[in-house]
Every structure is written in structure tokens, then in C-alpha cells.
Amino acid sequence: MVDLTIADHKLTAATPVCWRNGYIVPLEQATVSVFDHGLLYGDGVFEGVRFYNGRAFRLQAHLERLFLSARAIALSIPYSIEQLTHAVIETISAAPEINGYLRLVVTRGPGPLGIDPSRCHSPVVFIVADRLQLVSERVRSEGAKVIIAATRRLGADGLDPRIKSLNYLNHILARIEATHAGADEAILLNSAGRIAEGSADNIFIVQRGELLTPPVIEGALDGITRQVVLELAEKLGIKAREIQLAPYDLFTADECFLTGTGAELIPVGYADGRKIPECPGPIYSRLAVAFRELVNQEV
């Protein structure tokens, strides 16, 4: 069992909480070395986890993905899934609010300058609990404006999209494009010019009553919320497929929405200046209600 000690410090409603290598620590102690390869080279993996009513949503799925990402980059996590489950529970218990967002990060740890990871012997694991609001309530109710980014999603032949690594630079560049264009989000294409995902979320469209989303091999992250939506669609009798999508399919969609742990479900109202006819659309609305019911049921 992980030895968890809550340090003697005062928490306020605005104070994030951090668990670091076995202890919940004051924020001024929640630090990493300037020689940490996670900072220097983006060498590490992470998960974002929502918690509601004091309980993490789909935690085991997130932890399993974390360990698979770490294995894919030959990074050894110094805790078991059971130990990190306990750490998450303790972090949420120490958080000042019962609803929030966790960022669980594993870095390669400190080491000499140079990219060789074999010289890093002490991985750093930390969990931050805080608030997260990716979009305003107005966007959530009226629909987001998205653009097609010039920045491309790295292909599976470069970096497999199933690895949730700390290196998010191409997504950040796409998000900068969205900000400069006055949009709420950017959609990244892969090297073939097909739709991959948003800068921080998966994308779904609806055409003639059918729910469509790009397969992981197209460059989409194998999102936990994405999988939940596919499960809910099956339960609701909504036909759903993973299929290659081009910008044309987005521009001519009847509905479009984004999904993610941080985003939950967000309807899209405009795509590169083209109005999406139904926003929020009927299929999105059914899925959003079902998602909220599922969260309430599981947590």
C-alpha cells in the first residue's frame, strides 16, 4: 500500500491539491526537477480523469491506458494500478470540492542532459486535483466554432495516437490557430488529409441519423469518453460506425460534437464558417442526457 501523508497546510476552495510520489503535499512542494526529462523532452505519459460526487469516473479504464502508454515508451511506473487507485481516492478526498478534474502524470524523472532515458532512474508520479472548464456554458448550449487546422496530427507511423504522451506540441499549435481565428477548437487532419481529432478531444458527426467517428488508426486518441459514447449509442439503438472522414463530411454533417474527459460532450455549431444545421442536434441531445445519467449511476 502507498504510504500517504497529508501535509499540514490549509486548503481553500480555490486551492488545487497535489499527490506526489506517495504524499499529498503543499503546492509549493509540488515541484519537479529542472533536469526531469518529462520537462526537458516531453518524456512521460499522463491521464486526465474527471471526478463527480467525490468519485472518479471510469478510473480503471484510465489507469489501464496509462500503463499501456508507459509500456509503449518503455517507462516503468513505480506503482501498481491498485496503489494508484488508492492514491486517486486519497487525492479526491483531500480536494476541497467533490467535483473536479485530475491530471495524473508519470515523467521519466531527472537525469543528465541528453535524450537517453536509460540514465533516468527515478520516475516521478504526481496527481493534481483542480477545476477544469474547457468551454463556457454559452458554447456548451449554443455550440462551438471549430476550424480545420493547418497543423497536422502525427501519424501512427511516427507516434501511435494510442500513446497519451506529454508531448502535445502539435496539438498546442493547432489550438493557437483556433485562438487566432476566433474559434473555440481546432480539428486536426492526418497526413492523408482526413479528419483525426480535435486538439483536446475526439470528434463525432451525424449524417442521415448515423453516428460516425474516425477510427484510432486515422490518428484519433482512443478516448475513454469516445468509447462511452459508442457504448451509449448501441444501448440507445443509434447506428454508429468508425469510418474515415474528410473535411467534406464535416462540412455537410447534420450534427457534430466533440467528446473528451475534460470536454465531456460539446455540440459544434460552425465548422470553418459553415453552419451545422442542427445544434444541439437530436442525437447529441439523447447522448448527452444518457451520458449524464451514466455518470450519476456510476459515481
mmCIF file of C-alpha atoms in Angstrom:
data_model
loop_
_atom_site.group_PDB
_atom_site.id
_atom_site.type_symbol
_atom_site.label_atom_id
_atom_site.label_comp_id
_atom_site.label_asym_id
_atom_site.label_seq_id
_atom_site.Cartn_x
_atom_site.Cartn_y
_atom_site.Cartn_z
ATOM 1 C CA MET A 1 0.000 0.000 0.000
ATOM 2 C CA VAL A 2 1.226 3.507 -0.796
ATOM 3 C CA ASP A 3 2.203 5.490 2.292
ATOM 4 C CA LEU A 4 0.005 8.555 2.022
ATOM 5 C CA THR A 5 0.521 11.511 4.345
ATOM 6 C CA ILE A 6 -1.439 14.742 4.108
ATOM 7 C CA ALA A 7 0.921 17.588 4.872
ATOM 8 C CA ASP A 8 -0.144 20.193 7.414
ATOM 9 C CA HIS A 9 -1.411 23.018 5.252
ATOM 10 C CA LYS A 10 -4.671 24.859 4.812
ATOM 11 C CA LEU A 11 -6.807 24.154 1.771
ATOM 12 C CA THR A 12 -9.296 26.648 0.417
ATOM 13 C CA ALA A 13 -11.995 26.244 -2.225
ATOM 14 C CA ALA A 14 -9.592 27.667 -4.794
ATOM 15 C CA THR A 15 -6.613 25.529 -3.768
ATOM 16 C CA PRO A 16 -5.616 22.682 -6.090
ATOM 17 C CA VAL A 17 -4.394 19.501 -4.427
ATOM 18 C CA CYS A 18 -1.296 17.545 -5.456
ATOM 19 C CA TRP A 19 -0.205 13.999 -4.643
ATOM 20 C CA ARG A 20 3.461 13.436 -5.441
ATOM 21 C CA ASN A 21 5.303 10.111 -5.147
ATOM 22 C CA GLY A 22 3.268 8.891 -2.188
ATOM 23 C CA TYR A 23 2.339 12.083 -0.359
ATOM 24 C CA ILE A 24 -0.204 14.856 -0.647
ATOM 25 C CA VAL A 25 1.964 17.946 -0.477
ATOM 26 C CA PRO A 26 1.550 21.723 -0.291
ATOM 27 C CA LEU A 27 1.560 23.331 -3.719
ATOM 28 C CA GLU A 28 4.953 24.954 -3.089
ATOM 29 C CA GLN A 29 6.376 21.438 -2.715
ATOM 30 C CA ALA A 30 4.610 20.077 -5.785
ATOM 31 C CA THR A 31 7.654 20.520 -7.997
ATOM 32 C CA VAL A 32 9.790 18.610 -10.473
ATOM 33 C CA SER A 33 13.492 18.974 -11.134
ATOM 34 C CA VAL A 34 14.687 21.189 -13.967
ATOM 35 C CA PHE A 35 16.563 18.055 -15.075
ATOM 36 C CA ASP A 36 13.376 15.971 -15.274
ATOM 37 C CA HIS A 37 13.181 14.506 -18.761
ATOM 38 C CA GLY A 38 9.426 14.998 -18.725
ATOM 39 C CA LEU A 39 10.096 18.741 -18.642
ATOM 40 C CA LEU A 40 13.166 18.740 -20.867
ATOM 41 C CA TYR A 41 11.953 16.386 -23.596
ATOM 42 C CA GLY A 42 8.261 15.652 -23.010
ATOM 43 C CA ASP A 43 9.291 12.147 -21.952
ATOM 44 C CA GLY A 44 6.360 10.797 -19.999
ATOM 45 C CA VAL A 45 2.681 9.892 -20.090
ATOM 46 C CA PHE A 46 -0.468 11.224 -18.478
ATOM 47 C CA GLU A 47 -4.185 10.767 -17.973
ATOM 48 C CA GLY A 48 -6.976 13.243 -17.326
ATOM 49 C CA VAL A 49 -9.715 11.896 -15.051
ATOM 50 C CA ARG A 50 -13.000 13.504 -14.066
ATOM 51 C CA PHE A 51 -14.411 13.036 -10.605
ATOM 52 C CA TYR A 52 -18.025 13.621 -9.660
ATOM 53 C CA ASN A 53 -19.584 13.447 -6.189
ATOM 54 C CA GLY A 54 -16.170 12.581 -4.806
ATOM 55 C CA ARG A 55 -15.602 9.562 -7.079
ATOM 56 C CA ALA A 56 -13.510 9.139 -10.219
ATOM 57 C CA PHE A 57 -15.361 8.268 -13.430
ATOM 58 C CA ARG A 58 -14.050 5.250 -15.384
ATOM 59 C CA LEU A 59 -10.850 5.277 -13.340
ATOM 60 C CA GLN A 60 -9.777 1.727 -14.166
ATOM 61 C CA ALA A 61 -10.022 2.396 -17.905
ATOM 62 C CA HIS A 62 -7.844 5.491 -17.471
ATOM 63 C CA LEU A 63 -5.262 3.642 -15.387
ATOM 64 C CA GLU A 64 -5.104 0.736 -17.817
ATOM 65 C CA ARG A 65 -4.485 3.175 -20.672
ATOM 66 C CA LEU A 66 -1.816 4.940 -18.596
ATOM 67 C CA PHE A 67 0.076 1.693 -18.056
ATOM 68 C CA LEU A 68 -0.211 0.746 -21.738
ATOM 69 C CA SER A 69 1.120 4.165 -22.771
ATOM 70 C CA ALA A 70 4.003 3.783 -20.328
ATOM 71 C CA ARG A 71 4.805 0.290 -21.583
ATOM 72 C CA ALA A 72 4.803 1.534 -25.169
ATOM 73 C CA ILE A 73 7.554 4.064 -24.364
ATOM 74 C CA ALA A 74 9.473 1.656 -22.075
ATOM 75 C CA LEU A 75 8.668 3.689 -18.964
ATOM 76 C CA SER A 76 8.348 1.767 -15.710
ATOM 77 C CA ILE A 77 5.689 3.130 -13.341
ATOM 78 C CA PRO A 78 6.856 2.592 -9.737
ATOM 79 C CA TYR A 79 3.313 1.905 -8.502
ATOM 80 C CA SER A 80 0.720 -0.741 -9.292
ATOM 81 C CA ILE A 81 -2.767 0.007 -10.607
ATOM 82 C CA GLU A 82 -4.106 -0.821 -7.148
ATOM 83 C CA GLN A 83 -1.716 1.639 -5.497
ATOM 84 C CA LEU A 84 -2.576 4.421 -7.946
ATOM 85 C CA THR A 85 -6.267 3.709 -7.438
ATOM 86 C CA HIS A 86 -5.750 4.305 -3.722
ATOM 87 C CA ALA A 87 -3.699 7.424 -4.472
ATOM 88 C CA VAL A 88 -6.505 8.827 -6.620
ATOM 89 C CA ILE A 89 -9.063 8.134 -3.880
ATOM 90 C CA GLU A 90 -6.860 9.918 -1.320
ATOM 91 C CA THR A 91 -6.313 12.869 -3.647
ATOM 92 C CA ILE A 92 -10.023 13.296 -4.279
ATOM 93 C CA SER A 93 -10.692 13.039 -0.534
ATOM 94 C CA ALA A 94 -8.221 15.873 0.077
ATOM 95 C CA ALA A 95 -9.674 18.059 -2.682
ATOM 96 C CA PRO A 96 -11.792 20.997 -1.470
ATOM 97 C CA GLU A 97 -14.660 20.200 -3.863
ATOM 98 C CA ILE A 98 -16.453 16.967 -4.736
ATOM 99 C CA ASN A 99 -16.481 17.648 -8.490
ATOM 100 C CA GLY A 100 -13.325 18.328 -10.458
ATOM 101 C CA TYR A 101 -10.546 17.105 -12.684
ATOM 102 C CA LEU A 102 -7.435 15.030 -12.019
ATOM 103 C CA ARG A 103 -4.230 15.165 -14.024
ATOM 104 C CA LEU A 104 -2.186 12.005 -13.381
ATOM 105 C CA VAL A 105 1.344 12.349 -14.760
ATOM 106 C CA VAL A 106 4.303 9.989 -14.931
ATOM 107 C CA THR A 107 7.604 11.524 -16.027
ATOM 108 C CA ARG A 108 10.844 9.740 -16.855
ATOM 109 C CA GLY A 109 12.367 11.547 -13.903
ATOM 110 C CA PRO A 110 15.589 13.547 -13.501
ATOM 111 C CA GLY A 111 18.716 12.636 -15.408
ATOM 112 C CA PRO A 112 21.736 14.095 -17.204
ATOM 113 C CA LEU A 113 21.197 16.317 -20.227
ATOM 114 C CA GLY A 114 20.684 14.274 -23.357
ATOM 115 C CA ILE A 115 17.731 12.238 -24.555
ATOM 116 C CA ASP A 116 18.977 8.796 -23.431
ATOM 117 C CA PRO A 117 16.248 7.613 -20.988
ATOM 118 C CA SER A 118 18.427 4.819 -19.578
ATOM 119 C CA ARG A 119 20.170 7.398 -17.394
ATOM 120 C CA CYS A 120 16.921 8.327 -15.607
ATOM 121 C CA HIS A 121 16.390 6.028 -12.632
ATOM 122 C CA SER A 122 13.610 7.662 -10.587
ATOM 123 C CA PRO A 123 10.293 8.236 -12.409
ATOM 124 C CA VAL A 124 8.135 10.953 -10.892
ATOM 125 C CA VAL A 125 4.420 10.368 -10.414
ATOM 126 C CA PHE A 126 2.048 13.138 -9.426
ATOM 127 C CA ILE A 127 -1.696 13.724 -9.380
ATOM 128 C CA VAL A 128 -3.200 17.201 -9.429
ATOM 129 C CA ALA A 129 -6.831 17.797 -8.477
ATOM 130 C CA ASP A 130 -8.320 21.080 -9.658
ATOM 131 C CA ARG A 131 -11.205 22.661 -11.528
ATOM 132 C CA LEU A 132 -11.405 22.481 -15.297
ATOM 133 C CA GLN A 133 -13.712 24.326 -17.680
ATOM 134 C CA LEU A 134 -12.677 23.990 -21.298
ATOM 135 C CA VAL A 135 -15.588 25.970 -22.710
ATOM 136 C CA SER A 136 -18.179 28.394 -21.421
ATOM 137 C CA GLU A 137 -21.753 27.389 -20.717
ATOM 138 C CA ARG A 138 -22.755 29.530 -23.695
ATOM 139 C CA VAL A 139 -20.622 27.399 -26.018
ATOM 140 C CA ARG A 140 -21.966 24.228 -24.419
ATOM 141 C CA SER A 141 -25.539 25.331 -25.059
ATOM 142 C CA GLU A 142 -25.181 27.168 -28.390
ATOM 143 C CA GLY A 143 -22.382 25.156 -29.970
ATOM 144 C CA ALA A 144 -18.659 25.560 -30.530
ATOM 145 C CA LYS A 145 -16.973 27.128 -33.542
ATOM 146 C CA VAL A 146 -14.243 24.913 -34.967
ATOM 147 C CA ILE A 147 -11.692 25.338 -37.727
ATOM 148 C CA ILE A 148 -9.617 22.897 -39.742
ATOM 149 C CA ALA A 149 -6.054 23.438 -38.550
ATOM 150 C CA ALA A 150 -3.092 23.658 -40.887
ATOM 151 C CA THR A 151 -1.110 21.733 -38.272
ATOM 152 C CA ARG A 152 -1.366 18.006 -38.952
ATOM 153 C CA ARG A 153 -1.802 15.159 -36.490
ATOM 154 C CA LEU A 154 1.266 12.957 -36.205
ATOM 155 C CA GLY A 155 0.573 9.656 -37.923
ATOM 156 C CA ALA A 156 0.728 6.197 -36.405
ATOM 157 C CA ASP A 157 3.941 5.638 -38.356
ATOM 158 C CA GLY A 158 5.504 8.497 -36.377
ATOM 159 C CA LEU A 159 3.890 8.326 -32.929
ATOM 160 C CA ASP A 160 0.987 5.968 -32.300
ATOM 161 C CA PRO A 161 -2.046 8.041 -31.230
ATOM 162 C CA ARG A 162 -2.859 5.474 -28.543
ATOM 163 C CA ILE A 163 0.159 6.710 -26.567
ATOM 164 C CA LYS A 164 -1.030 9.580 -24.374
ATOM 165 C CA SER A 165 2.359 11.237 -24.017
ATOM 166 C CA LEU A 166 3.446 14.562 -22.550
ATOM 167 C CA ASN A 167 4.446 15.815 -25.994
ATOM 168 C CA TYR A 168 1.407 17.809 -27.153
ATOM 169 C CA LEU A 169 3.177 20.436 -29.228
ATOM 170 C CA ASN A 170 1.331 19.817 -32.496
ATOM 171 C CA HIS A 171 -1.988 19.979 -30.631
ATOM 172 C CA ILE A 172 -0.886 23.203 -28.962
ATOM 173 C CA LEU A 173 -0.005 24.710 -32.340
ATOM 174 C CA ALA A 174 -3.441 23.748 -33.641
ATOM 175 C CA ARG A 175 -5.062 25.333 -30.579
ATOM 176 C CA ILE A 176 -3.086 28.530 -31.224
ATOM 177 C CA GLU A 177 -4.529 28.552 -34.750
ATOM 178 C CA ALA A 178 -8.037 28.283 -33.318
ATOM 179 C CA THR A 179 -7.427 31.143 -30.903
ATOM 180 C CA HIS A 180 -6.031 33.376 -33.651
ATOM 181 C CA ALA A 181 -9.064 32.575 -35.824
ATOM 182 C CA GLY A 182 -11.517 33.393 -33.022
ATOM 183 C CA ALA A 183 -12.662 29.765 -32.867
ATOM 184 C CA ASP A 184 -13.263 27.548 -29.859
ATOM 185 C CA GLU A 185 -11.441 24.478 -31.134
ATOM 186 C CA ALA A 186 -9.286 23.175 -33.981
ATOM 187 C CA ILE A 187 -9.743 19.934 -35.884
ATOM 188 C CA LEU A 188 -6.529 18.214 -36.915
ATOM 189 C CA LEU A 189 -6.181 16.259 -40.147
ATOM 190 C CA ASN A 190 -3.750 13.397 -40.636
ATOM 191 C CA SER A 191 -1.071 13.291 -43.325
ATOM 192 C CA ALA A 192 -3.618 11.981 -45.834
ATOM 193 C CA GLY A 193 -5.892 14.988 -45.256
ATOM 194 C CA ARG A 194 -8.549 13.031 -43.377
ATOM 195 C CA ILE A 195 -10.050 14.046 -40.027
ATOM 196 C CA ALA A 196 -8.203 12.726 -36.976
ATOM 197 C CA GLU A 197 -9.419 14.550 -33.859
ATOM 198 C CA GLY A 198 -9.659 17.893 -32.087
ATOM 199 C CA SER A 199 -6.755 19.476 -30.243
ATOM 200 C CA ALA A 200 -8.015 18.022 -26.956
ATOM 201 C CA ASP A 201 -10.992 15.864 -27.884
ATOM 202 C CA ASN A 202 -12.466 13.304 -30.238
ATOM 203 C CA ILE A 203 -14.956 14.246 -32.943
ATOM 204 C CA PHE A 204 -18.292 12.725 -33.968
ATOM 205 C CA ILE A 205 -20.574 13.703 -36.818
ATOM 206 C CA VAL A 206 -24.108 12.652 -37.696
ATOM 207 C CA GLN A 207 -25.214 12.027 -41.265
ATOM 208 C CA ARG A 208 -28.757 10.845 -42.039
ATOM 209 C CA GLY A 209 -29.228 9.625 -38.475
ATOM 210 C CA GLU A 210 -25.974 7.667 -38.348
ATOM 211 C CA LEU A 211 -23.205 8.451 -35.861
ATOM 212 C CA LEU A 212 -19.707 8.495 -37.383
ATOM 213 C CA THR A 213 -16.234 8.937 -35.881
ATOM 214 C CA PRO A 214 -12.693 8.381 -37.216
ATOM 215 C CA PRO A 215 -11.004 5.109 -36.202
ATOM 216 C CA VAL A 216 -7.954 5.264 -33.964
ATOM 217 C CA ILE A 217 -5.674 4.301 -36.845
ATOM 218 C CA GLU A 218 -6.578 7.617 -38.509
ATOM 219 C CA GLY A 219 -4.819 9.494 -35.703
ATOM 220 C CA ALA A 220 -7.574 9.707 -33.113
ATOM 221 C CA LEU A 221 -6.811 9.125 -29.469
ATOM 222 C CA ASP A 222 -8.613 6.051 -28.152
ATOM 223 C CA GLY A 223 -10.645 8.290 -25.882
ATOM 224 C CA ILE A 224 -12.426 6.968 -22.792
ATOM 225 C CA THR A 225 -15.391 9.311 -23.335
ATOM 226 C CA ARG A 226 -15.346 8.384 -27.036
ATOM 227 C CA GLN A 227 -15.785 4.745 -26.054
ATOM 228 C CA VAL A 228 -18.550 5.653 -23.593
ATOM 229 C CA VAL A 229 -20.440 7.466 -26.372
ATOM 230 C CA LEU A 230 -20.150 4.427 -28.652
ATOM 231 C CA GLU A 231 -21.459 2.221 -25.838
ATOM 232 C CA LEU A 232 -24.379 4.572 -25.199
ATOM 233 C CA ALA A 233 -25.210 4.749 -28.907
ATOM 234 C CA GLU A 234 -25.514 0.968 -29.006
ATOM 235 C CA LYS A 235 -27.794 0.957 -25.950
ATOM 236 C CA LEU A 236 -29.975 3.700 -27.456
ATOM 237 C CA GLY A 237 -30.260 1.953 -30.815
ATOM 238 C CA ILE A 238 -28.288 4.650 -32.636
ATOM 239 C CA LYS A 239 -26.352 3.218 -35.549
ATOM 240 C CA ALA A 240 -22.676 4.090 -35.135
ATOM 241 C CA ARG A 241 -19.568 3.401 -37.189
ATOM 242 C CA GLU A 242 -15.849 4.126 -37.068
ATOM 243 C CA ILE A 243 -15.088 5.340 -40.581
ATOM 244 C CA GLN A 244 -12.623 7.525 -42.446
ATOM 245 C CA LEU A 245 -13.884 11.108 -42.638
ATOM 246 C CA ALA A 246 -12.805 14.000 -44.844
ATOM 247 C CA PRO A 247 -13.380 17.717 -44.202
ATOM 248 C CA TYR A 248 -16.264 17.461 -46.704
ATOM 249 C CA ASP A 249 -18.044 15.078 -44.317
ATOM 250 C CA LEU A 250 -17.722 17.611 -41.507
ATOM 251 C CA PHE A 251 -18.927 20.492 -43.666
ATOM 252 C CA THR A 252 -22.005 18.539 -44.809
ATOM 253 C CA ALA A 253 -22.833 16.898 -41.461
ATOM 254 C CA ASP A 254 -26.293 17.220 -39.939
ATOM 255 C CA GLU A 255 -24.764 17.306 -36.450
ATOM 256 C CA CYS A 256 -21.297 17.428 -34.969
ATOM 257 C CA PHE A 257 -19.997 17.216 -31.432
ATOM 258 C CA LEU A 258 -16.749 16.774 -29.520
ATOM 259 C CA THR A 259 -16.032 14.387 -26.670
ATOM 260 C CA GLY A 260 -13.324 14.140 -24.041
ATOM 261 C CA THR A 261 -12.709 13.732 -20.345
ATOM 262 C CA GLY A 262 -12.339 17.464 -19.920
ATOM 263 C CA ALA A 263 -14.842 18.425 -22.597
ATOM 264 C CA GLU A 264 -17.455 15.769 -21.760
ATOM 265 C CA LEU A 265 -19.826 16.358 -24.742
ATOM 266 C CA ILE A 266 -19.784 19.682 -26.614
ATOM 267 C CA PRO A 267 -22.014 20.407 -29.642
ATOM 268 C CA VAL A 268 -20.473 22.103 -32.669
ATOM 269 C CA GLY A 269 -22.376 24.920 -34.362
ATOM 270 C CA TYR A 270 -19.917 26.070 -37.041
ATOM 271 C CA ALA A 271 -17.126 24.314 -38.934
ATOM 272 C CA ASP A 272 -14.768 26.624 -40.826
ATOM 273 C CA GLY A 273 -17.553 29.211 -41.040
ATOM 274 C CA ARG A 274 -20.149 26.726 -42.286
ATOM 275 C CA LYS A 275 -23.216 26.387 -40.076
ATOM 276 C CA ILE A 276 -24.018 22.903 -38.820
ATOM 277 C CA PRO A 277 -27.789 22.592 -39.410
ATOM 278 C CA GLU A 278 -28.740 21.015 -36.087
ATOM 279 C CA CYS A 279 -27.011 22.309 -32.965
ATOM 280 C CA PRO A 280 -27.575 20.961 -30.449
ATOM 281 C CA GLY A 281 -28.950 18.128 -32.563
ATOM 282 C CA PRO A 282 -31.349 15.367 -31.501
ATOM 283 C CA ILE A 283 -28.760 12.588 -31.431
ATOM 284 C CA TYR A 284 -26.298 14.722 -29.487
ATOM 285 C CA SER A 285 -29.054 15.635 -27.035
ATOM 286 C CA ARG A 286 -30.026 11.998 -26.462
ATOM 287 C CA LEU A 287 -26.418 11.020 -25.904
ATOM 288 C CA ALA A 288 -25.739 13.977 -23.600
ATOM 289 C CA VAL A 289 -28.690 13.017 -21.384
ATOM 290 C CA ALA A 290 -27.628 9.372 -21.390
ATOM 291 C CA PHE A 291 -24.054 10.360 -20.537
ATOM 292 C CA ARG A 292 -25.193 12.403 -17.541
ATOM 293 C CA GLU A 293 -27.406 9.530 -16.377
ATOM 294 C CA LEU A 294 -24.485 7.109 -16.702
ATOM 295 C CA VAL A 295 -22.209 9.377 -14.673
ATOM 296 C CA ASN A 296 -24.844 9.659 -11.948
ATOM 297 C CA GLN A 297 -25.302 5.889 -11.982
ATOM 298 C CA GLU A 298 -21.593 5.007 -11.804
ATOM 299 C CA VAL A 299 -20.440 7.627 -9.270
#
